[in-house]
């Protein structure tokens, strides 16, 4: 009898590691939230103040007098918890949309594709983060000090007194804010770091991370120039009770932009610019670094990106 030919087993399909992309997004949100929360509180205080622009050092002293250093983390629970779904939604959308756009373009992500994927990430980010932002702003607002005991009390009172729709307050300016900033930031970072971009690889990992943080902060400040007015409107919408929004004439995003411009001047649309720009530039860059290194650690990188 002849020897039976033994058929070789087909190679095993690579394991699907897509779920690690979502896990990496969650990890980046936690790290980002813990690192930038004090800047977030200062930014919010600046934006919701309708009078003369606040000064940085006096505001820091006021916060410390209110409750010491931990007061900088007032409203931090909904912010940090909210950053988990926010970062997961935004960075996962960014990653998967870049993969699809790269595949559709012969394995190369074009400059336009970089900006488009950034804008798409802003849409999912805004939807995921919106309810947490309302609670955060209410807790951070100086006029609401003593009104809410904690995050859960604030959530319960908002739902009982204003209804579930209150958690969507400011959704319009939130979408404007996020899509503009994410498109500008992630699109520009892609242009700078892509093959042939201005940022050539650095072998020293410490120097590479330091350069990314410096460049990312600069790009984040640039992007903030375009979306800051919408962030001011968002904070105003979310800080005020429904009847107070109506009394001030805050009826829609563009109408509120115009009202603030007319009543308080153009500078009012950029209240909180410095802490906001630092918060976004540093925070998003740290989050992006954590995300990229996490998916690399879990082996969830897109093969076509290599």
Short mmCIF file of C-alpha atoms in Angstrom, two decimals:
data_model
loop_
_atom_site.label_atom_id
_atom_site.label_comp_id
_atom_site.label_asym_id
_atom_site.label_seq_id
_atom_site.Cartn_x
_atom_site.Cartn_y
_atom_site.Cartn_z
CA UNK A 1 0.00 0.00 0.00
CA UNK A 2 1.25 3.44 -0.86
CA UNK A 3 1.76 5.99 1.79
CA UNK A 4 -1.22 8.22 2.34
CA UNK A 5 -0.46 11.82 1.61
CA UNK A 6 -0.95 13.97 4.67
CA UNK A 7 -2.57 17.27 3.89
CA UNK A 8 -1.07 20.27 5.62
CA UNK A 9 -3.41 22.06 7.96
CA UNK A 10 -4.28 25.57 6.78
CA UNK A 11 -2.62 28.35 8.77
CA UNK A 12 -4.70 29.54 11.67
CA UNK A 13 -6.44 32.84 11.12
CA UNK A 14 -5.06 35.62 13.26
CA UNK A 15 -7.07 36.22 16.37
CA UNK A 16 -9.42 39.19 16.25
CA UNK A 17 -8.01 41.77 18.64
CA UNK A 18 -10.43 44.57 17.83
CA UNK A 19 -11.74 44.58 21.39
CA UNK A 20 -8.31 45.71 22.56
CA UNK A 21 -8.84 48.95 20.61
CA UNK A 22 -11.81 49.75 22.84
CA UNK A 23 -9.88 48.75 25.98
CA UNK A 24 -6.99 50.99 24.93
CA UNK A 25 -9.43 53.87 24.51
CA UNK A 26 -10.79 53.34 28.01
CA UNK A 27 -7.29 53.29 29.51
CA UNK A 28 -6.37 56.50 27.72
CA UNK A 29 -9.48 58.20 29.07
CA UNK A 30 -8.62 57.34 32.67
CA UNK A 31 -5.03 58.59 32.36
CA UNK A 32 -6.11 61.76 30.56
CA UNK A 33 -8.82 62.56 33.10
CA UNK A 34 -6.55 62.23 36.11
CA UNK A 35 -3.82 64.34 34.52
CA UNK A 36 -5.83 67.36 33.37
CA UNK A 37 -8.76 67.71 35.78
CA UNK A 38 -7.47 70.90 37.52
CA UNK A 39 -7.20 72.62 34.13
CA UNK A 40 -10.72 71.47 33.30
CA UNK A 41 -12.14 73.11 36.43
CA UNK A 42 -10.31 76.39 35.75
CA UNK A 43 -11.47 76.40 32.12
CA UNK A 44 -15.10 75.86 33.12
CA UNK A 45 -15.00 78.60 35.79
CA UNK A 46 -13.61 81.06 33.24
CA UNK A 47 -16.21 80.21 30.61
CA UNK A 48 -19.38 80.40 32.71
CA UNK A 49 -18.48 83.71 34.33
CA UNK A 50 -20.59 86.36 32.51
CA UNK A 51 -18.75 89.36 33.96
CA UNK A 52 -15.21 90.58 33.49
CA UNK A 53 -12.74 87.86 32.47
CA UNK A 54 -11.32 86.02 35.46
CA UNK A 55 -7.60 86.08 36.19
CA UNK A 56 -5.70 82.82 36.50
CA UNK A 57 -3.89 83.25 39.82
CA UNK A 58 -6.83 84.82 41.74
CA UNK A 59 -9.09 82.02 40.46
CA UNK A 60 -6.61 79.39 41.65
CA UNK A 61 -6.54 81.07 45.08
CA UNK A 62 -10.35 81.12 45.18
CA UNK A 63 -10.51 77.40 44.41
CA UNK A 64 -7.96 76.61 47.11
CA UNK A 65 -9.90 78.68 49.66
CA UNK A 66 -13.10 76.81 48.77
CA UNK A 67 -11.71 73.39 49.65
CA UNK A 68 -7.97 73.02 49.21
CA UNK A 69 -6.24 71.16 46.41
CA UNK A 70 -8.95 68.50 46.21
CA UNK A 71 -11.40 71.23 45.16
CA UNK A 72 -9.68 71.15 41.76
CA UNK A 73 -11.22 67.70 41.39
CA UNK A 74 -14.77 68.86 42.20
CA UNK A 75 -16.87 67.52 39.37
CA UNK A 76 -14.01 65.19 38.59
CA UNK A 77 -15.98 61.98 39.01
CA UNK A 78 -18.40 62.59 36.10
CA UNK A 79 -15.54 64.09 34.08
CA UNK A 80 -13.15 61.18 34.58
CA UNK A 81 -15.85 58.50 34.38
CA UNK A 82 -17.19 60.23 31.28
CA UNK A 83 -13.74 60.31 29.72
CA UNK A 84 -13.78 56.50 29.59
CA UNK A 85 -16.68 56.22 27.09
CA UNK A 86 -15.60 59.50 25.47
CA UNK A 87 -12.05 58.37 24.80
CA UNK A 88 -13.21 54.88 23.86
CA UNK A 89 -15.72 56.26 21.36
CA UNK A 90 -13.44 58.95 19.93
CA UNK A 91 -10.21 56.99 19.61
CA UNK A 92 -11.89 53.80 18.44
CA UNK A 93 -13.76 55.76 15.77
CA UNK A 94 -10.50 57.46 14.82
CA UNK A 95 -8.64 54.15 14.60
CA UNK A 96 -11.27 52.20 12.67
CA UNK A 97 -12.11 55.05 10.28
CA UNK A 98 -8.41 55.55 9.53
CA UNK A 99 -8.09 51.83 8.80
CA UNK A 100 -11.02 51.87 6.38
CA UNK A 101 -9.90 55.06 4.65
CA UNK A 102 -6.39 53.64 4.37
CA UNK A 103 -7.64 50.41 2.82
CA UNK A 104 -9.81 52.35 0.37
CA UNK A 105 -6.77 54.36 -0.73
CA UNK A 106 -4.29 51.56 -1.41
CA UNK A 107 -2.92 51.36 2.11
CA UNK A 108 -2.20 55.09 2.47
CA UNK A 109 -4.15 57.52 4.64
CA UNK A 110 -4.38 60.78 2.71
CA UNK A 111 -4.25 64.19 4.31
CA UNK A 112 -7.97 64.68 3.71
CA UNK A 113 -8.61 61.25 5.21
CA UNK A 114 -6.74 62.26 8.35
CA UNK A 115 -8.95 65.31 8.82
CA UNK A 116 -12.13 63.38 7.98
CA UNK A 117 -11.38 60.61 10.48
CA UNK A 118 -10.73 63.29 13.10
CA UNK A 119 -14.10 64.90 12.44
CA UNK A 120 -15.87 61.53 12.65
CA UNK A 121 -14.22 60.88 16.01
CA UNK A 122 -15.62 64.19 17.24
CA UNK A 123 -19.19 63.09 16.46
CA UNK A 124 -18.96 59.86 18.47
CA UNK A 125 -17.06 61.65 21.24
CA UNK A 126 -19.74 64.29 21.62
CA UNK A 127 -22.57 61.77 21.81
CA UNK A 128 -20.76 59.60 24.36
CA UNK A 129 -19.60 62.45 26.60
CA UNK A 130 -22.63 64.75 26.59
CA UNK A 131 -24.54 63.63 29.76
CA UNK A 132 -21.37 63.56 31.86
CA UNK A 133 -20.54 67.12 30.80
CA UNK A 134 -23.85 68.48 32.09
CA UNK A 135 -23.26 67.02 35.55
CA UNK A 136 -19.63 68.13 35.57
CA UNK A 137 -20.41 71.75 34.68
CA UNK A 138 -23.20 71.97 37.28
CA UNK A 139 -20.82 70.77 40.00
CA UNK A 140 -18.02 73.10 38.91
CA UNK A 141 -20.17 76.22 38.56
CA UNK A 142 -19.54 78.60 41.46
CA UNK A 143 -23.20 79.65 41.58
CA UNK A 144 -24.20 76.04 42.29
CA UNK A 145 -21.85 75.51 45.25
CA UNK A 146 -23.89 73.87 48.00
CA UNK A 147 -26.77 73.05 45.67
CA UNK A 148 -25.61 69.49 44.94
CA UNK A 149 -23.99 67.18 47.50
CA UNK A 150 -22.13 65.04 44.97
CA UNK A 151 -22.33 63.66 41.43
CA UNK A 152 -25.16 61.21 42.17
CA UNK A 153 -27.21 63.86 43.97
CA UNK A 154 -26.69 66.24 41.06
CA UNK A 155 -27.75 63.60 38.53
CA UNK A 156 -30.84 62.72 40.56
CA UNK A 157 -31.94 66.32 41.00
CA UNK A 158 -31.38 67.18 37.35
CA UNK A 159 -33.49 64.21 36.28
CA UNK A 160 -36.26 64.91 38.83
CA UNK A 161 -36.44 68.68 38.45
CA UNK A 162 -35.61 69.16 34.77
CA UNK A 163 -36.25 65.79 33.14
CA UNK A 164 -33.96 63.50 31.09
CA UNK A 165 -33.80 66.03 28.25
CA UNK A 166 -31.67 68.24 30.53
CA UNK A 167 -28.77 65.82 29.99
CA UNK A 168 -28.74 66.87 26.31
CA UNK A 169 -28.31 70.57 27.14
CA UNK A 170 -25.55 72.01 24.98
CA UNK A 171 -25.45 69.08 22.56
CA UNK A 172 -25.45 71.41 19.54
CA UNK A 173 -22.37 73.46 20.54
CA UNK A 174 -20.75 70.24 21.82
CA UNK A 175 -20.93 68.72 18.33
CA UNK A 176 -19.56 71.89 16.75
CA UNK A 177 -16.78 72.04 19.34
CA UNK A 178 -15.70 68.41 19.06
CA UNK A 179 -15.81 67.94 15.30
CA UNK A 180 -13.87 71.17 14.65
CA UNK A 181 -11.19 70.48 17.24
CA UNK A 182 -10.76 66.77 16.50
CA UNK A 183 -10.53 67.37 12.76
CA UNK A 184 -7.90 70.09 13.23
CA UNK A 185 -5.90 68.22 15.88
CA UNK A 186 -5.87 64.64 14.60
CA UNK A 187 -5.63 65.70 10.96
CA UNK A 188 -2.64 67.94 11.64
CA UNK A 189 -0.93 65.37 13.87
CA UNK A 190 -1.31 62.83 11.06
CA UNK A 191 0.20 65.26 8.57
CA UNK A 192 3.16 65.90 10.85
CA UNK A 193 3.89 62.32 11.89
CA UNK A 194 2.99 60.44 8.67
CA UNK A 195 5.80 59.06 6.50
CA UNK A 196 7.45 62.03 4.85
CA UNK A 197 6.01 64.43 7.45
CA UNK A 198 7.93 66.99 9.45
CA UNK A 199 8.40 64.70 12.45
CA UNK A 200 11.08 62.17 11.60
CA UNK A 201 11.38 59.14 13.92
CA UNK A 202 13.45 59.50 17.12
CA UNK A 203 15.04 56.33 18.48
CA UNK A 204 15.22 57.53 22.09
CA UNK A 205 11.75 56.73 23.52
CA UNK A 206 11.91 59.44 26.21
CA UNK A 207 12.80 62.14 23.68
CA UNK A 208 10.15 60.82 21.31
CA UNK A 209 7.43 61.11 23.96
CA UNK A 210 8.65 64.56 25.04
CA UNK A 211 8.60 65.81 21.45
CA UNK A 212 5.12 64.40 20.89
CA UNK A 213 3.79 66.17 24.00
CA UNK A 214 5.37 69.50 23.01
CA UNK A 215 4.15 69.28 19.40
CA UNK A 216 0.75 67.97 20.46
CA UNK A 217 0.29 70.84 22.91
CA UNK A 218 1.15 73.33 20.18
CA UNK A 219 -1.24 71.70 17.69
CA UNK A 220 -3.91 71.55 20.39
CA UNK A 221 -3.58 75.28 21.06
CA UNK A 222 -3.91 75.94 17.33
CA UNK A 223 -7.06 73.81 17.12
CA UNK A 224 -8.50 75.57 20.17
CA UNK A 225 -8.44 78.88 18.29
CA UNK A 226 -11.16 77.50 16.03
CA UNK A 227 -13.46 75.78 18.53
CA UNK A 228 -13.18 77.91 21.69
CA UNK A 229 -16.34 80.02 21.06
CA UNK A 230 -18.47 76.87 20.78
CA UNK A 231 -17.03 75.58 24.07
CA UNK A 232 -18.04 78.80 25.82
CA UNK A 233 -21.61 78.40 24.51
CA UNK A 234 -21.66 74.75 25.61
CA UNK A 235 -20.60 75.62 29.15
CA UNK A 236 -23.15 78.44 29.38
CA UNK A 237 -25.94 76.10 28.23
CA UNK A 238 -24.98 73.42 30.73
CA UNK A 239 -24.35 75.65 33.74
CA UNK A 240 -27.73 77.40 33.63
CA UNK A 241 -31.07 76.02 34.67
CA UNK A 242 -33.62 75.88 31.81
CA UNK A 243 -35.52 78.99 32.96
CA UNK A 244 -32.26 80.93 33.27
CA UNK A 245 -31.23 79.97 29.74
CA UNK A 246 -34.53 81.30 28.41
CA UNK A 247 -34.20 84.49 30.46
CA UNK A 248 -30.76 85.17 28.98
CA UNK A 249 -31.91 84.43 25.45
CA UNK A 250 -29.68 81.38 25.05
CA UNK A 251 -31.93 79.60 22.56
CA UNK A 252 -29.55 78.09 19.99
CA UNK A 253 -25.84 77.77 19.32
CA UNK A 254 -25.45 80.54 16.74
CA UNK A 255 -27.93 82.88 18.46
CA UNK A 256 -26.02 82.48 21.73
CA UNK A 257 -22.69 83.12 20.00
CA UNK A 258 -24.08 86.37 18.65
CA UNK A 259 -25.61 87.36 22.00
CA UNK A 260 -22.36 86.82 23.91
CA UNK A 261 -20.45 88.73 21.21
CA UNK A 262 -22.83 91.69 21.34
CA UNK A 263 -23.29 91.84 25.13
CA UNK A 264 -19.81 90.91 26.34
CA UNK A 265 -17.52 91.54 23.38
CA UNK A 266 -15.42 89.21 21.22
CA UNK A 267 -12.99 88.41 24.05
CA UNK A 268 -15.82 86.70 25.93
CA UNK A 269 -15.92 84.00 23.25
CA UNK A 270 -12.38 83.03 24.23
CA UNK A 271 -12.80 82.98 28.00
CA UNK A 272 -10.77 80.19 29.53
CA UNK A 273 -8.64 79.90 26.42
CA UNK A 274 -5.31 79.28 28.19
CA UNK A 275 -6.43 76.48 30.56
CA UNK A 276 -8.64 75.04 27.79
CA UNK A 277 -5.82 75.01 25.24
CA UNK A 278 -3.39 73.46 27.73
CA UNK A 279 -6.03 70.98 28.90
CA UNK A 280 -6.78 69.82 25.35
CA UNK A 281 -3.26 69.96 23.99
CA UNK A 282 -1.64 68.14 26.91
CA UNK A 283 -4.60 65.89 27.77
CA UNK A 284 -5.41 64.70 24.27
CA UNK A 285 -1.74 64.15 23.48
CA UNK A 286 -1.25 62.08 26.64
CA UNK A 287 -4.43 60.17 25.80
CA UNK A 288 -3.28 59.55 22.23
CA UNK A 289 0.12 58.31 23.42
CA UNK A 290 -1.50 55.93 25.93
CA UNK A 291 -3.90 54.70 23.25
CA UNK A 292 -1.25 54.11 20.59
CA UNK A 293 1.11 52.35 22.98
CA UNK A 294 -1.73 50.26 24.42
CA UNK A 295 -2.90 48.90 21.07
CA UNK A 296 0.75 48.21 20.24
CA UNK A 297 1.16 46.35 23.54
CA UNK A 298 -2.00 44.30 22.93
CA UNK A 299 -0.99 43.57 19.33
CA UNK A 300 -4.11 45.26 17.96
CA UNK A 301 -2.39 47.47 15.40
CA UNK A 302 -3.73 47.53 11.86
CA UNK A 303 -1.41 45.52 9.63
CA UNK A 304 -2.00 47.87 6.71
CA UNK A 305 -0.64 50.78 8.78
CA UNK A 306 2.78 49.22 8.96
#
